[in-house]
Amino acid sequence: MAHSFREEHGLTDKEVPPARMPLLLEILELVEAQDKSRASLRLKDQSTAAAVAMVQDMGAQRWVGFNDGNLAKMSLVKELDPSIHVF
């Protein structure tokens, strides 16, 4: 998207730097470091167990909640770690 915007407006990479979506690890590190915000996770694939494991490895349960209308995914979160909030 940034590439086509740059081309359309005759801008350089320096003027409009390439961007990417942050990794879950980067989001958790940011939220944990500033201790003001919380992360609400809504996973779009079958990575629920891996995301819960990452939250546990970082000890970030206090900063994270899982938010999904999929009861099976939310039940899995609670099964894997009852201390993590689900919405």
PDB file of N, CA and C in Angstrom:
ATOM      1  N   MET A   1       0.814  -1.181   0.000  1.00  0.00           N
ATOM      2  CA  MET A   1       0.000   0.000   0.000  1.00  0.00           C
ATOM      3  C   MET A   1       0.865   1.256   0.000  1.00  0.00           C
ATOM      4  N   ALA A   2       1.864   1.334   0.863  1.00  0.00           N
ATOM      5  CA  ALA A   2       2.729   2.508   0.906  1.00  0.00           C
ATOM      6  C   ALA A   2       3.459   2.668  -0.422  1.00  0.00           C
ATOM      7  N   HIS A   3       3.835   1.547  -1.036  1.00  0.00           N
ATOM      8  CA  HIS A   3       4.550   1.596  -2.317  1.00  0.00           C
ATOM      9  C   HIS A   3       3.703   2.285  -3.380  1.00  0.00           C
ATOM     10  N   SER A   4       2.457   1.879  -3.516  1.00  0.00           N
ATOM     11  CA  SER A   4       1.598   2.496  -4.533  1.00  0.00           C
ATOM     12  C   SER A   4       1.312   3.959  -4.193  1.00  0.00           C
ATOM     13  N   PHE A   5       1.192   4.294  -2.906  1.00  0.00           N
ATOM     14  CA  PHE A   5       0.993   5.682  -2.496  1.00  0.00           C
ATOM     15  C   PHE A   5       2.201   6.517  -2.890  1.00  0.00           C
ATOM     16  N   ARG A   6       3.403   5.988  -2.622  1.00  0.00           N
ATOM     17  CA  ARG A   6       4.626   6.712  -2.995  1.00  0.00           C
ATOM     18  C   ARG A   6       4.667   6.957  -4.494  1.00  0.00           C
ATOM     19  N   GLU A   7       4.407   5.915  -5.274  1.00  0.00           N
ATOM     20  CA  GLU A   7       4.452   6.054  -6.740  1.00  0.00           C
ATOM     21  C   GLU A   7       3.414   7.065  -7.222  1.00  0.00           C
ATOM     22  N   GLU A   8       2.218   6.970  -6.701  1.00  0.00           N
ATOM     23  CA  GLU A   8       1.129   7.845  -7.133  1.00  0.00           C
ATOM     24  C   GLU A   8       1.424   9.319  -6.857  1.00  0.00           C
ATOM     25  N   HIS A   9       2.142   9.583  -5.759  1.00  0.00           N
ATOM     26  CA  HIS A   9       2.396  10.961  -5.351  1.00  0.00           C
ATOM     27  C   HIS A   9       3.842  11.405  -5.590  1.00  0.00           C
ATOM     28  N   GLY A  10       4.631  10.552  -6.242  1.00  0.00           N
ATOM     29  CA  GLY A  10       6.016  10.900  -6.541  1.00  0.00           C
ATOM     30  C   GLY A  10       6.872  11.113  -5.310  1.00  0.00           C
ATOM     31  N   LEU A  11       6.664  10.309  -4.297  1.00  0.00           N
ATOM     32  CA  LEU A  11       7.405  10.430  -3.040  1.00  0.00           C
ATOM     33  C   LEU A  11       8.487   9.369  -2.951  1.00  0.00           C
ATOM     34  N   THR A  12       9.451   9.599  -2.090  1.00  0.00           N
ATOM     35  CA  THR A  12      10.553   8.660  -1.902  1.00  0.00           C
ATOM     36  C   THR A  12      10.297   7.772  -0.674  1.00  0.00           C
ATOM     37  N   ASP A  13      11.135   6.736  -0.553  1.00  0.00           N
ATOM     38  CA  ASP A  13      11.068   5.870   0.631  1.00  0.00           C
ATOM     39  C   ASP A  13      11.331   6.669   1.911  1.00  0.00           C
ATOM     40  N   LYS A  14      12.193   7.673   1.810  1.00  0.00           N
ATOM     41  CA  LYS A  14      12.512   8.483   2.976  1.00  0.00           C
ATOM     42  C   LYS A  14      11.301   9.313   3.403  1.00  0.00           C
ATOM     43  N   GLU A  15      10.546   9.811   2.433  1.00  0.00           N
ATOM     44  CA  GLU A  15       9.375  10.625   2.748  1.00  0.00           C
ATOM     45  C   GLU A  15       8.215   9.784   3.285  1.00  0.00           C
ATOM     46  N   VAL A  16       8.081   8.590   2.763  1.00  0.00           N
ATOM     47  CA  VAL A  16       7.034   7.665   3.213  1.00  0.00           C
ATOM     48  C   VAL A  16       7.708   6.302   3.401  1.00  0.00           C
ATOM     49  N   PRO A  17       8.261   6.070   4.581  1.00  0.00           N
ATOM     50  CA  PRO A  17       8.998   4.819   4.816  1.00  0.00           C
ATOM     51  C   PRO A  17       8.104   3.587   4.707  1.00  0.00           C
ATOM     52  N   PRO A  18       8.683   2.480   4.252  1.00  0.00           N
ATOM     53  CA  PRO A  18       7.925   1.230   4.228  1.00  0.00           C
ATOM     54  C   PRO A  18       7.437   0.895   5.641  1.00  0.00           C
ATOM     55  N   ALA A  19       6.262   0.308   5.729  1.00  0.00           N
ATOM     56  CA  ALA A  19       5.687  -0.044   7.022  1.00  0.00           C
ATOM     57  C   ALA A  19       5.260  -1.503   7.005  1.00  0.00           C
ATOM     58  N   ARG A  20       5.166  -2.074   8.181  1.00  0.00           N
ATOM     59  CA  ARG A  20       4.676  -3.443   8.302  1.00  0.00           C
ATOM     60  C   ARG A  20       3.848  -3.551   9.569  1.00  0.00           C
ATOM     61  N   MET A  21       3.017  -4.551   9.608  1.00  0.00           N
ATOM     62  CA  MET A  21       2.237  -4.820  10.814  1.00  0.00           C
ATOM     63  C   MET A  21       3.194  -5.300  11.902  1.00  0.00           C
ATOM     64  N   PRO A  22       2.999  -4.849  13.140  1.00  0.00           N
ATOM     65  CA  PRO A  22       3.871  -5.337  14.210  1.00  0.00           C
ATOM     66  C   PRO A  22       3.573  -6.802  14.521  1.00  0.00           C
ATOM     67  N   LEU A  23       4.589  -7.495  14.965  1.00  0.00           N
ATOM     68  CA  LEU A  23       4.431  -8.875  15.409  1.00  0.00           C
ATOM     69  C   LEU A  23       3.757  -8.885  16.780  1.00  0.00           C
ATOM     70  N   LEU A  24       3.088  -9.972  17.109  1.00  0.00           N
ATOM     71  CA  LEU A  24       2.444 -10.095  18.414  1.00  0.00           C
ATOM     72  C   LEU A  24       3.457  -9.874  19.531  1.00  0.00           C
ATOM     73  N   LEU A  25       4.638 -10.434  19.392  1.00  0.00           N
ATOM     74  CA  LEU A  25       5.680 -10.260  20.401  1.00  0.00           C
ATOM     75  C   LEU A  25       5.987  -8.772  20.606  1.00  0.00           C
ATOM     76  N   GLU A  26       6.070  -8.017  19.524  1.00  0.00           N
ATOM     77  CA  GLU A  26       6.366  -6.586  19.619  1.00  0.00           C
ATOM     78  C   GLU A  26       5.231  -5.831  20.323  1.00  0.00           C
ATOM     79  N   ILE A  27       4.008  -6.205  20.041  1.00  0.00           N
ATOM     80  CA  ILE A  27       2.863  -5.567  20.703  1.00  0.00           C
ATOM     81  C   ILE A  27       2.888  -5.860  22.196  1.00  0.00           C
ATOM     82  N   LEU A  28       3.116  -7.122  22.551  1.00  0.00           N
ATOM     83  CA  LEU A  28       3.155  -7.486  23.966  1.00  0.00           C
ATOM     84  C   LEU A  28       4.294  -6.782  24.691  1.00  0.00           C
ATOM     85  N   GLU A  29       5.450  -6.670  24.058  1.00  0.00           N
ATOM     86  CA  GLU A  29       6.577  -5.968  24.675  1.00  0.00           C
ATOM     87  C   GLU A  29       6.248  -4.488  24.899  1.00  0.00           C
ATOM     88  N   LEU A  30       5.605  -3.868  23.932  1.00  0.00           N
ATOM     89  CA  LEU A  30       5.237  -2.459  24.056  1.00  0.00           C
ATOM     90  C   LEU A  30       4.219  -2.250  25.169  1.00  0.00           C
ATOM     91  N   VAL A  31       3.182  -3.067  25.189  1.00  0.00           N
ATOM     92  CA  VAL A  31       2.144  -2.932  26.214  1.00  0.00           C
ATOM     93  C   VAL A  31       2.734  -3.176  27.597  1.00  0.00           C
ATOM     94  N   GLU A  32       3.555  -4.177  27.707  1.00  0.00           N
ATOM     95  CA  GLU A  32       4.155  -4.502  28.999  1.00  0.00           C
ATOM     96  C   GLU A  32       5.089  -3.387  29.479  1.00  0.00           C
ATOM     97  N   ALA A  33       5.828  -2.794  28.573  1.00  0.00           N
ATOM     98  CA  ALA A  33       6.804  -1.767  28.943  1.00  0.00           C
ATOM     99  C   ALA A  33       6.144  -0.479  29.418  1.00  0.00           C
ATOM    100  N   GLN A  34       5.026  -0.109  28.831  1.00  0.00           N
ATOM    101  CA  GLN A  34       4.429   1.169  29.211  1.00  0.00           C
ATOM    102  C   GLN A  34       3.341   1.020  30.267  1.00  0.00           C
ATOM    103  N   ASP A  35       2.822  -0.155  30.492  1.00  0.00           N
ATOM    104  CA  ASP A  35       1.896  -0.459  31.591  1.00  0.00           C
ATOM    105  C   ASP A  35       0.714   0.511  31.697  1.00  0.00           C
ATOM    106  N   LYS A  36       0.210   0.984  30.551  1.00  0.00           N
ATOM    107  CA  LYS A  36      -0.969   1.844  30.563  1.00  0.00           C
ATOM    108  C   LYS A  36      -2.087   1.261  29.717  1.00  0.00           C
ATOM    109  N   SER A  37      -1.729   0.574  28.670  1.00  0.00           N
ATOM    110  CA  SER A  37      -2.707   0.003  27.745  1.00  0.00           C
ATOM    111  C   SER A  37      -2.774  -1.500  27.925  1.00  0.00           C
ATOM    112  N   ARG A  38      -3.747  -2.073  27.303  1.00  0.00           N
ATOM    113  CA  ARG A  38      -3.892  -3.523  27.288  1.00  0.00           C
ATOM    114  C   ARG A  38      -4.053  -3.962  25.840  1.00  0.00           C
ATOM    115  N   ALA A  39      -3.722  -5.197  25.555  1.00  0.00           N
ATOM    116  CA  ALA A  39      -3.867  -5.742  24.206  1.00  0.00           C
ATOM    117  C   ALA A  39      -5.082  -6.663  24.172  1.00  0.00           C
ATOM    118  N   SER A  40      -5.957  -6.428  23.230  1.00  0.00           N
ATOM    119  CA  SER A  40      -7.113  -7.279  23.011  1.00  0.00           C
ATOM    120  C   SER A  40      -6.850  -8.079  21.743  1.00  0.00           C
ATOM    121  N   LEU A  41      -6.700  -9.381  21.893  1.00  0.00           N
ATOM    122  CA  LEU A  41      -6.319 -10.234  20.768  1.00  0.00           C
ATOM    123  C   LEU A  41      -7.538 -10.915  20.167  1.00  0.00           C
ATOM    124  N   ARG A  42      -7.642 -10.832  18.862  1.00  0.00           N
ATOM    125  CA  ARG A  42      -8.675 -11.544  18.117  1.00  0.00           C
ATOM    126  C   ARG A  42      -7.977 -12.265  16.977  1.00  0.00           C
ATOM    127  N   LEU A  43      -7.721 -13.514  17.201  1.00  0.00           N
ATOM    128  CA  LEU A  43      -6.939 -14.300  16.250  1.00  0.00           C
ATOM    129  C   LEU A  43      -7.804 -14.744  15.076  1.00  0.00           C
ATOM    130  N   LYS A  44      -7.246 -14.661  13.895  1.00  0.00           N
ATOM    131  CA  LYS A  44      -7.993 -14.988  12.680  1.00  0.00           C
ATOM    132  C   LYS A  44      -7.660 -16.370  12.134  1.00  0.00           C
ATOM    133  N   ASP A  45      -6.884 -17.117  12.861  1.00  0.00           N
ATOM    134  CA  ASP A  45      -6.518 -18.454  12.397  1.00  0.00           C
ATOM    135  C   ASP A  45      -6.520 -19.412  13.585  1.00  0.00           C
ATOM    136  N   GLN A  46      -5.826 -20.487  13.452  1.00  0.00           N
ATOM    137  CA  GLN A  46      -5.803 -21.521  14.495  1.00  0.00           C
ATOM    138  C   GLN A  46      -4.583 -21.382  15.406  1.00  0.00           C
ATOM    139  N   SER A  47      -4.175 -20.147  15.695  1.00  0.00           N
ATOM    140  CA  SER A  47      -2.965 -19.915  16.492  1.00  0.00           C
ATOM    141  C   SER A  47      -3.256 -19.615  17.962  1.00  0.00           C
ATOM    142  N   THR A  48      -4.442 -19.950  18.426  1.00  0.00           N
ATOM    143  CA  THR A  48      -4.828 -19.621  19.800  1.00  0.00           C
ATOM    144  C   THR A  48      -3.850 -20.198  20.813  1.00  0.00           C
ATOM    145  N   ALA A  49      -3.539 -21.465  20.708  1.00  0.00           N
ATOM    146  CA  ALA A  49      -2.636 -22.102  21.681  1.00  0.00           C
ATOM    147  C   ALA A  49      -1.252 -21.469  21.638  1.00  0.00           C
ATOM    148  N   ALA A  50      -0.766 -21.157  20.446  1.00  0.00           N
ATOM    149  CA  ALA A  50       0.551 -20.524  20.321  1.00  0.00           C
ATOM    150  C   ALA A  50       0.539 -19.126  20.930  1.00  0.00           C
ATOM    151  N   ALA A  51      -0.541 -18.380  20.730  1.00  0.00           N
ATOM    152  CA  ALA A  51      -0.647 -17.032  21.306  1.00  0.00           C
ATOM    153  C   ALA A  51      -0.708 -17.107  22.825  1.00  0.00           C
ATOM    154  N   VAL A  52      -1.470 -18.038  23.358  1.00  0.00           N
ATOM    155  CA  VAL A  52      -1.540 -18.216  24.815  1.00  0.00           C
ATOM    156  C   VAL A  52      -0.159 -18.564  25.355  1.00  0.00           C
ATOM    157  N   ALA A  53       0.562 -19.440  24.680  1.00  0.00           N
ATOM    158  CA  ALA A  53       1.914 -19.821  25.125  1.00  0.00           C
ATOM    159  C   ALA A  53       2.843 -18.611  25.136  1.00  0.00           C
ATOM    160  N   MET A  54       2.736 -17.749  24.132  1.00  0.00           N
ATOM    161  CA  MET A  54       3.574 -16.558  24.083  1.00  0.00           C
ATOM    162  C   MET A  54       3.238 -15.627  25.253  1.00  0.00           C
ATOM    163  N   VAL A  55       1.964 -15.440  25.508  1.00  0.00           N
ATOM    164  CA  VAL A  55       1.535 -14.611  26.635  1.00  0.00           C
ATOM    165  C   VAL A  55       2.084 -15.192  27.939  1.00  0.00           C
ATOM    166  N   GLN A  56       1.991 -16.502  28.092  1.00  0.00           N
ATOM    167  CA  GLN A  56       2.500 -17.154  29.310  1.00  0.00           C
ATOM    168  C   GLN A  56       4.015 -17.011  29.415  1.00  0.00           C
ATOM    169  N   ASP A  57       4.723 -17.229  28.316  1.00  0.00           N
ATOM    170  CA  ASP A  57       6.187 -17.122  28.335  1.00  0.00           C
ATOM    171  C   ASP A  57       6.651 -15.736  28.763  1.00  0.00           C
ATOM    172  N   MET A  58       5.882 -14.717  28.375  1.00  0.00           N
ATOM    173  CA  MET A  58       6.238 -13.340  28.726  1.00  0.00           C
ATOM    174  C   MET A  58       5.678 -12.930  30.090  1.00  0.00           C
ATOM    175  N   GLY A  59       4.815 -13.763  30.658  1.00  0.00           N
ATOM    176  CA  GLY A  59       4.159 -13.390  31.904  1.00  0.00           C
ATOM    177  C   GLY A  59       3.244 -12.184  31.706  1.00  0.00           C
ATOM    178  N   ALA A  60       2.612 -12.109  30.541  1.00  0.00           N
ATOM    179  CA  ALA A  60       1.832 -10.931  30.150  1.00  0.00           C
ATOM    180  C   ALA A  60       0.328 -11.111  30.345  1.00  0.00           C
ATOM    181  N   GLN A  61      -0.088 -12.088  31.133  1.00  0.00           N
ATOM    182  CA  GLN A  61      -1.513 -12.334  31.331  1.00  0.00           C
ATOM    183  C   GLN A  61      -2.263 -11.086  31.784  1.00  0.00           C
ATOM    184  N   ARG A  62      -1.639 -10.285  32.581  1.00  0.00           N
ATOM    185  CA  ARG A  62      -2.289  -9.093  33.141  1.00  0.00           C
ATOM    186  C   ARG A  62      -2.568  -8.035  32.074  1.00  0.00           C
ATOM    187  N   TRP A  63      -1.822  -8.052  30.979  1.00  0.00           N
ATOM    188  CA  TRP A  63      -1.945  -7.027  29.945  1.00  0.00           C
ATOM    189  C   TRP A  63      -2.744  -7.471  28.737  1.00  0.00           C
ATOM    190  N   VAL A  64      -3.237  -8.713  28.743  1.00  0.00           N
ATOM    191  CA  VAL A  64      -3.838  -9.272  27.532  1.00  0.00           C
ATOM    192  C   VAL A  64      -5.231  -9.825  27.801  1.00  0.00           C
ATOM    193  N   GLY A  65      -6.091  -9.652  26.835  1.00  0.00           N
ATOM    194  CA  GLY A  65      -7.390 -10.303  26.827  1.00  0.00           C
ATOM    195  C   GLY A  65      -7.641 -10.852  25.431  1.00  0.00           C
ATOM    196  N   PHE A  66      -8.329 -11.944  25.337  1.00  0.00           N
ATOM    197  CA  PHE A  66      -8.695 -12.505  24.036  1.00  0.00           C
ATOM    198  C   PHE A  66     -10.141 -12.126  23.758  1.00  0.00           C
ATOM    199  N   ASN A  67     -10.400 -11.666  22.558  1.00  0.00           N
ATOM    200  CA  ASN A  67     -11.696 -11.115  22.193  1.00  0.00           C
ATOM    201  C   ASN A  67     -12.152 -11.782  20.903  1.00  0.00           C
ATOM    202  N   ASP A  68     -13.111 -12.678  21.011  1.00  0.00           N
ATOM    203  CA  ASP A  68     -13.571 -13.384  19.819  1.00  0.00           C
ATOM    204  C   ASP A  68     -14.959 -13.954  20.085  1.00  0.00           C
ATOM    205  N   GLY A  69     -15.789 -13.962  19.070  1.00  0.00           N
ATOM    206  CA  GLY A  69     -17.114 -14.547  19.183  1.00  0.00           C
ATOM    207  C   GLY A  69     -17.109 -16.058  19.050  1.00  0.00           C
ATOM    208  N   ASN A  70     -15.943 -16.622  18.806  1.00  0.00           N
ATOM    209  CA  ASN A  70     -15.815 -18.058  18.641  1.00  0.00           C
ATOM    210  C   ASN A  70     -15.666 -18.705  20.020  1.00  0.00           C
ATOM    211  N   LEU A  71     -16.723 -19.345  20.480  1.00  0.00           N
ATOM    212  CA  LEU A  71     -16.737 -19.935  21.814  1.00  0.00           C
ATOM    213  C   LEU A  71     -15.651 -21.000  21.975  1.00  0.00           C
ATOM    214  N   ALA A  72     -15.384 -21.760  20.931  1.00  0.00           N
ATOM    215  CA  ALA A  72     -14.350 -22.801  21.016  1.00  0.00           C
ATOM    216  C   ALA A  72     -12.978 -22.184  21.283  1.00  0.00           C
ATOM    217  N   LYS A  73     -12.667 -21.088  20.604  1.00  0.00           N
ATOM    218  CA  LYS A  73     -11.370 -20.429  20.824  1.00  0.00           C
ATOM    219  C   LYS A  73     -11.277 -19.864  22.233  1.00  0.00           C
ATOM    220  N   MET A  74     -12.354 -19.223  22.700  1.00  0.00           N
ATOM    221  CA  MET A  74     -12.318 -18.622  24.027  1.00  0.00           C
ATOM    222  C   MET A  74     -12.274 -19.686  25.119  1.00  0.00           C
ATOM    223  N   SER A  75     -12.947 -20.807  24.882  1.00  0.00           N
ATOM    224  CA  SER A  75     -12.887 -21.930  25.829  1.00  0.00           C
ATOM    225  C   SER A  75     -11.476 -22.490  25.886  1.00  0.00           C
ATOM    226  N   LEU A  76     -10.808 -22.559  24.739  1.00  0.00           N
ATOM    227  CA  LEU A  76      -9.432 -23.053  24.704  1.00  0.00           C
ATOM    228  C   LEU A  76      -8.517 -22.124  25.490  1.00  0.00           C
ATOM    229  N   VAL A  77      -8.684 -20.820  25.351  1.00  0.00           N
ATOM    230  CA  VAL A  77      -7.866 -19.876  26.118  1.00  0.00           C
ATOM    231  C   VAL A  77      -8.032 -20.146  27.608  1.00  0.00           C
ATOM    232  N   LYS A  78      -9.267 -20.262  28.073  1.00  0.00           N
ATOM    233  CA  LYS A  78      -9.522 -20.496  29.493  1.00  0.00           C
ATOM    234  C   LYS A  78      -9.013 -21.855  29.958  1.00  0.00           C
ATOM    235  N   GLU A  79      -9.087 -22.840  29.080  1.00  0.00           N
ATOM    236  CA  GLU A  79      -8.559 -24.169  29.411  1.00  0.00           C
ATOM    237  C   GLU A  79      -7.043 -24.115  29.573  1.00  0.00           C
ATOM    238  N   LEU A  80      -6.381 -23.394  28.685  1.00  0.00           N
ATOM    239  CA  LEU A  80      -4.915 -23.309  28.719  1.00  0.00           C
ATOM    240  C   LEU A  80      -4.405 -22.410  29.833  1.00  0.00           C
ATOM    241  N   ASP A  81      -5.152 -21.346  30.131  1.00  0.00           N
ATOM    242  CA  ASP A  81      -4.726 -20.428  31.194  1.00  0.00           C
ATOM    243  C   ASP A  81      -5.941 -19.664  31.729  1.00  0.00           C
ATOM    244  N   PRO A  82      -6.526 -20.144  32.804  1.00  0.00           N
ATOM    245  CA  PRO A  82      -7.709 -19.487  33.374  1.00  0.00           C
ATOM    246  C   PRO A  82      -7.492 -18.047  33.809  1.00  0.00           C
ATOM    247  N   SER A  83      -6.248 -17.630  33.982  1.00  0.00           N
ATOM    248  CA  SER A  83      -5.978 -16.259  34.436  1.00  0.00           C
ATOM    249  C   SER A  83      -6.086 -15.230  33.308  1.00  0.00           C
ATOM    250  N   ILE A  84      -6.138 -15.675  32.060  1.00  0.00           N
ATOM    251  CA  ILE A  84      -6.234 -14.739  30.934  1.00  0.00           C
ATOM    252  C   ILE A  84      -7.697 -14.380  30.724  1.00  0.00           C
ATOM    253  N   HIS A  85      -7.955 -13.094  30.575  1.00  0.00           N
ATOM    254  CA  HIS A  85      -9.315 -12.608  30.360  1.00  0.00           C
ATOM    255  C   HIS A  85      -9.781 -12.930  28.942  1.00  0.00           C
ATOM    256  N   VAL A  86     -11.058 -13.239  28.822  1.00  0.00           N
ATOM    257  CA  VAL A  86     -11.690 -13.406  27.509  1.00  0.00           C
ATOM    258  C   VAL A  86     -12.926 -12.508  27.457  1.00  0.00           C
ATOM    259  N   PHE A  87     -13.213 -12.023  26.268  1.00  0.00           N
ATOM    260  CA  PHE A  87     -14.345 -11.125  26.089  1.00  0.00           C
ATOM    261  C   PHE A  87     -15.235 -11.651  24.992  1.00  0.00           C
TER     262      PHE A  87
END
